[in-house]
PDB file of C-alpha atoms in Angstrom:
ATOM      1  CA  UNK C 254     -31.922 -17.907  -9.243  1.00 57.00           C
ATOM      2  CA  UNK C 255     -28.615 -16.125  -8.405  1.00 59.00           C
ATOM      3  CA  UNK C 256     -27.623 -16.125  -4.929  1.00 64.00           C
ATOM      4  CA  UNK C 257     -26.726 -12.613  -3.160  1.00 66.00           C
ATOM      5  CA  UNK C 258     -23.474 -14.110  -1.972  1.00 67.00           C
ATOM      6  CA  UNK C 259     -22.278 -14.476  -5.413  1.00 66.00           C
ATOM      7  CA  UNK C 260     -21.806 -10.648  -5.388  1.00 68.00           C
ATOM      8  CA  UNK C 261     -19.864 -10.388  -2.151  1.00 75.00           C
ATOM      9  CA  UNK C 262     -16.541  -8.817  -2.543  1.00 74.00           C
ATOM     10  CA  UNK C 263     -13.754 -10.989  -1.353  1.00 76.00           C
ATOM     11  CA  UNK C 264     -11.655  -9.771   1.109  1.00 72.00           C
ATOM     12  CA  UNK C 265      -7.761  -9.984   1.860  1.00 65.00           C
ATOM     13  CA  UNK C 266      -7.600 -11.235   5.540  1.00 68.00           C
ATOM     14  CA  UNK C 267      -4.940 -10.665   7.948  1.00 58.00           C
ATOM     15  CA  UNK C 268      -5.214 -11.124  11.882  1.00 65.00           C
ATOM     16  CA  UNK C 269      -3.452  -8.588  14.124  1.00 61.00           C
ATOM     17  CA  UNK C 270      -2.846 -10.295  17.499  1.00 67.00           C
ATOM     18  CA  UNK C 271       0.376  -8.617  18.758  1.00 65.00           C
ATOM     19  CA  UNK C 272       2.296 -10.657  21.391  1.00 71.00           C
ATOM     20  CA  UNK C 273       4.313  -7.446  22.410  1.00 70.00           C
ATOM     21  CA  UNK C 274       3.665  -4.171  23.388  1.00 75.00           C
ATOM     22  CA  UNK C 275       4.829  -1.478  20.518  1.00 71.00           C
ATOM     23  CA  UNK C 276       7.787  -0.407  23.051  1.00 75.00           C
ATOM     24  CA  UNK C 277       9.158  -3.924  23.401  1.00 81.00           C
ATOM     25  CA  UNK C 278       9.335  -4.542  19.493  1.00 86.00           C
ATOM     26  CA  UNK C 279      12.563  -3.719  17.636  1.00 88.00           C
ATOM     27  CA  UNK C 280      13.029  -0.424  16.357  1.00 93.00           C
ATOM     28  CA  UNK C 281      14.760  -0.089  13.079  1.00 97.00           C
ATOM     29  CA  UNK C 282      17.229   3.035  12.547  1.00 96.00           C
ATOM     30  CA  UNK C 283      19.904   1.787  10.398  1.00 97.00           C
ATOM     31  CA  UNK C 284      20.150  -0.567   6.994  1.00 98.00           C
ATOM     32  CA  UNK C 285      22.147  -2.972   9.370  1.00 97.00           C
ATOM     33  CA  UNK C 286      19.604  -3.452  11.729  1.00 97.00           C
ATOM     34  CA  UNK C 287      17.155  -4.089   9.089  1.00 98.00           C
ATOM     35  CA  UNK C 288      19.442  -6.720   7.470  1.00 96.00           C
ATOM     36  CA  UNK C 289      20.008  -8.209  10.730  1.00 95.00           C
ATOM     37  CA  UNK C 290      16.212  -8.815  11.477  1.00 95.00           C
ATOM     38  CA  UNK C 291      15.612 -10.073   7.869  1.00 96.00           C
ATOM     39  CA  UNK C 292      18.539 -12.483   8.165  1.00 94.00           C
ATOM     40  CA  UNK C 293      17.191 -13.770  11.556  1.00 93.00           C
ATOM     41  CA  UNK C 294      13.866 -14.758   9.591  1.00 91.00           C
ATOM     42  CA  UNK C 295      15.401 -16.261   6.610  1.00 92.00           C
ATOM     43  CA  UNK C 296      15.962 -20.077   5.530  1.00 90.00           C
ATOM     44  CA  UNK C 297      19.935 -19.728   5.302  1.00 85.00           C
ATOM     45  CA  UNK C 298      19.651 -23.015   3.446  1.00 87.00           C
ATOM     46  CA  UNK C 299      17.829 -21.389   0.597  1.00 89.00           C
ATOM     47  CA  UNK C 300      19.589 -18.074   0.593  1.00 90.00           C
ATOM     48  CA  UNK C 301      22.055 -19.379  -1.771  1.00 89.00           C
ATOM     49  CA  UNK C 302      19.529 -21.389  -3.835  1.00 90.00           C
ATOM     50  CA  UNK C 303      16.139 -19.511  -4.391  1.00 94.00           C
ATOM     51  CA  UNK C 304      15.513 -15.986  -4.770  1.00 94.00           C
ATOM     52  CA  UNK C 305      12.772 -14.536  -2.323  1.00 96.00           C
ATOM     53  CA  UNK C 306      11.107 -11.213  -1.600  1.00 97.00           C
ATOM     54  CA  UNK C 307      10.111 -10.140   1.924  1.00 98.00           C
ATOM     55  CA  UNK C 308       8.876  -6.822   3.435  1.00 98.00           C
ATOM     56  CA  UNK C 309       9.347  -5.522   6.762  1.00 97.00           C
ATOM     57  CA  UNK C 310       6.493  -3.592   8.335  1.00 97.00           C
ATOM     58  CA  UNK C 311       6.986  -0.689  10.376  1.00 97.00           C
ATOM     59  CA  UNK C 312       4.945   1.746  12.460  1.00 95.00           C
ATOM     60  CA  UNK C 313       5.422   5.483  12.644  1.00 95.00           C
ATOM     61  CA  UNK C 314       8.236   5.329  15.316  1.00 95.00           C
ATOM     62  CA  UNK C 315       9.909   2.441  12.860  1.00 96.00           C
ATOM     63  CA  UNK C 316       8.955  -0.223  15.563  1.00 96.00           C
ATOM     64  CA  UNK C 317       8.586  -3.718  13.781  1.00 95.00           C
ATOM     65  CA  UNK C 318       5.041  -4.728  12.982  1.00 93.00           C
ATOM     66  CA  UNK C 319       6.155  -7.979  11.218  1.00 92.00           C
ATOM     67  CA  UNK C 320       7.836  -9.688   8.309  1.00 95.00           C
ATOM     68  CA  UNK C 321       5.835 -10.800   5.357  1.00 96.00           C
ATOM     69  CA  UNK C 322       7.108 -13.352   2.693  1.00 95.00           C
ATOM     70  CA  UNK C 323       5.807 -11.781  -0.422  1.00 97.00           C
ATOM     71  CA  UNK C 324       7.269 -14.332  -3.095  1.00 94.00           C
ATOM     72  CA  UNK C 325       9.595 -17.366  -3.647  1.00 90.00           C
ATOM     73  CA  UNK C 326      10.922 -17.739  -7.030  1.00 87.00           C
ATOM     74  CA  UNK C 327      13.729 -19.564  -9.005  1.00 86.00           C
ATOM     75  CA  UNK C 328      17.340 -19.296  -9.122  1.00 84.00           C
ATOM     76  CA  UNK C 329      17.476 -15.945 -10.949  1.00 84.00           C
ATOM     77  CA  UNK C 330      14.323 -13.999 -10.141  1.00 83.00           C
ATOM     78  CA  UNK C 331      10.899 -13.719  -7.946  1.00 91.00           C
ATOM     79  CA  UNK C 332       7.716 -11.823  -8.724  1.00 91.00           C
ATOM     80  CA  UNK C 333       7.023  -9.076  -6.087  1.00 95.00           C
ATOM     81  CA  UNK C 334       3.475  -7.974  -6.907  1.00 96.00           C
ATOM     82  CA  UNK C 335       2.662  -4.403  -5.852  1.00 97.00           C
ATOM     83  CA  UNK C 336      -0.721  -5.217  -5.079  1.00 96.00           C
ATOM     84  CA  UNK C 337       0.028  -7.858  -2.537  1.00 96.00           C
ATOM     85  CA  UNK C 338       2.610  -5.660  -1.013  1.00 97.00           C
ATOM     86  CA  UNK C 339       0.115  -2.687  -0.453  1.00 97.00           C
ATOM     87  CA  UNK C 340      -2.584  -4.948   0.478  1.00 95.00           C
ATOM     88  CA  UNK C 341      -0.525  -6.227   3.447  1.00 94.00           C
ATOM     89  CA  UNK C 342       0.783  -3.045   4.262  1.00 96.00           C
ATOM     90  CA  UNK C 343      -2.632  -1.277   4.373  1.00 94.00           C
ATOM     91  CA  UNK C 344      -4.412  -4.266   6.524  1.00 90.00           C
ATOM     92  CA  UNK C 345      -1.485  -4.112   9.034  1.00 90.00           C
ATOM     93  CA  UNK C 346      -1.713  -0.232   9.390  1.00 92.00           C
ATOM     94  CA  UNK C 347       2.184   0.062   8.443  1.00 96.00           C
ATOM     95  CA  UNK C 348       3.352   3.573   8.112  1.00 97.00           C
ATOM     96  CA  UNK C 349       6.702   2.215   6.689  1.00 98.00           C
ATOM     97  CA  UNK C 350       7.988  -0.567   4.594  1.00 98.00           C
ATOM     98  CA  UNK C 351      11.662  -2.002   3.962  1.00 99.00           C
ATOM     99  CA  UNK C 352      11.881  -3.963   0.950  1.00 98.00           C
ATOM    100  CA  UNK C 353      14.165  -7.064   1.114  1.00 98.00           C
ATOM    101  CA  UNK C 354      15.070  -9.710  -1.585  1.00 97.00           C
ATOM    102  CA  UNK C 355      18.338 -12.182  -2.061  1.00 95.00           C
ATOM    103  CA  UNK C 356      20.271 -12.923  -4.914  1.00 94.00           C
ATOM    104  CA  UNK C 357      21.177 -16.411  -5.010  1.00 92.00           C
ATOM    105  CA  UNK C 358      24.315 -15.606  -7.181  1.00 89.00           C
ATOM    106  CA  UNK C 359      25.594 -13.389  -4.066  1.00 86.00           C
ATOM    107  CA  UNK C 360      25.947 -10.625  -6.636  1.00 90.00           C
ATOM    108  CA  UNK C 361      24.419  -7.673  -4.382  1.00 95.00           C
ATOM    109  CA  UNK C 362      24.471  -4.783  -6.928  1.00 96.00           C
ATOM    110  CA  UNK C 363      20.856  -4.158  -8.102  1.00 97.00           C
ATOM    111  CA  UNK C 364      19.760  -4.915 -11.716  1.00 94.00           C
ATOM    112  CA  UNK C 365      17.656  -2.578 -13.815  1.00 96.00           C
ATOM    113  CA  UNK C 366      14.496  -4.908 -12.643  1.00 94.00           C
ATOM    114  CA  UNK C 367      15.371  -4.125  -9.232  1.00 96.00           C
ATOM    115  CA  UNK C 368      15.751  -0.489  -9.490  1.00 97.00           C
ATOM    116  CA  UNK C 369      12.569  -0.252 -11.910  1.00 97.00           C
ATOM    117  CA  UNK C 370      10.402  -2.252  -8.955  1.00 97.00           C
ATOM    118  CA  UNK C 371      11.708   0.077  -6.169  1.00 98.00           C
ATOM    119  CA  UNK C 372      10.642   3.062  -8.316  1.00 97.00           C
ATOM    120  CA  UNK C 373       7.254   1.828  -8.968  1.00 97.00           C
ATOM    121  CA  UNK C 374       6.651   0.756  -5.459  1.00 98.00           C
ATOM    122  CA  UNK C 375       7.676   4.331  -4.238  1.00 98.00           C
ATOM    123  CA  UNK C 376       5.093   6.001  -6.476  1.00 96.00           C
ATOM    124  CA  UNK C 377       2.561   3.744  -5.279  1.00 96.00           C
ATOM    125  CA  UNK C 378       3.401   4.190  -1.613  1.00 97.00           C
ATOM    126  CA  UNK C 379       3.233   8.088  -2.116  1.00 96.00           C
ATOM    127  CA  UNK C 380      -0.363   7.767  -2.982  1.00 96.00           C
ATOM    128  CA  UNK C 381      -1.170   5.885   0.162  1.00 96.00           C
ATOM    129  CA  UNK C 382       1.079   7.862   2.427  1.00 97.00           C
ATOM    130  CA  UNK C 383       3.365   5.129   3.179  1.00 98.00           C
ATOM    131  CA  UNK C 384       6.988   5.357   2.983  1.00 98.00           C
ATOM    132  CA  UNK C 385       9.567   2.779   1.561  1.00 98.00           C
ATOM    133  CA  UNK C 386      12.291   3.284   3.660  1.00 98.00           C
ATOM    134  CA  UNK C 387      14.780   1.299   1.983  1.00 98.00           C
ATOM    135  CA  UNK C 388      15.146  -1.722  -0.419  1.00 98.00           C
ATOM    136  CA  UNK C 389      18.028  -4.171   0.878  1.00 98.00           C
ATOM    137  CA  UNK C 390      19.484  -6.994  -1.297  1.00 97.00           C
ATOM    138  CA  UNK C 391      20.966  -9.770   0.987  1.00 96.00           C
ATOM    139  CA  UNK C 392      23.285 -12.643   1.267  1.00 90.00           C
ATOM    140  CA  UNK C 393      24.210 -14.577   4.327  1.00 84.00           C
ATOM    141  CA  UNK C 394      26.899 -12.181   5.204  1.00 87.00           C
ATOM    142  CA  UNK C 395      26.451  -8.970   3.524  1.00 93.00           C
ATOM    143  CA  UNK C 396      23.733  -6.569   1.951  1.00 97.00           C
ATOM    144  CA  UNK C 397      23.228  -3.904  -0.336  1.00 98.00           C
ATOM    145  CA  UNK C 398      21.077  -0.948   0.847  1.00 98.00           C
ATOM    146  CA  UNK C 399      19.342   1.424  -1.642  1.00 98.00           C
ATOM    147  CA  UNK C 400      19.081   3.951   1.145  1.00 98.00           C
ATOM    148  CA  UNK C 401      22.787   4.126   1.801  1.00 98.00           C
ATOM    149  CA  UNK C 402      23.648   4.408  -1.853  1.00 97.00           C
ATOM    150  CA  UNK C 403      21.479   7.264  -2.117  1.00 95.00           C
ATOM    151  CA  UNK C 404      18.986   5.517  -4.484  1.00 93.00           C
ATOM    152  CA  UNK C 405      15.886   6.168  -2.522  1.00 90.00           C
TER     153      UNK C 405
END
């Protein structure tokens, strides 16, 4: 006998319990501000060791909804799965996303994989009416912004 619960679709679950009013949340209007927010939430002991990928979720007024750790990889790469990124963005009601990852080598120039991923995410985001506002490559003290370099 097959149970009906066997056919229930599994659901991604996020809990939204804001501790602050939207007007109290930081508003991001520059890549420098985004870098500061990301670095404040990064384990600086790992930034030169392990590549990580995070996203900053924003509302329509570019106020921060939250930061989500998407993946942690090895010394030379990490995997950023678009399905995970968009599932989190949709569940949180985000209107905008800023992508961010570090290069443990501190070489801030994007590689081909970085550019390809950014384009792929932009295409998917357009279908969902979400804006990919920037993609930062960060180190402790510096960053590269796709938007500042007209690559968005």
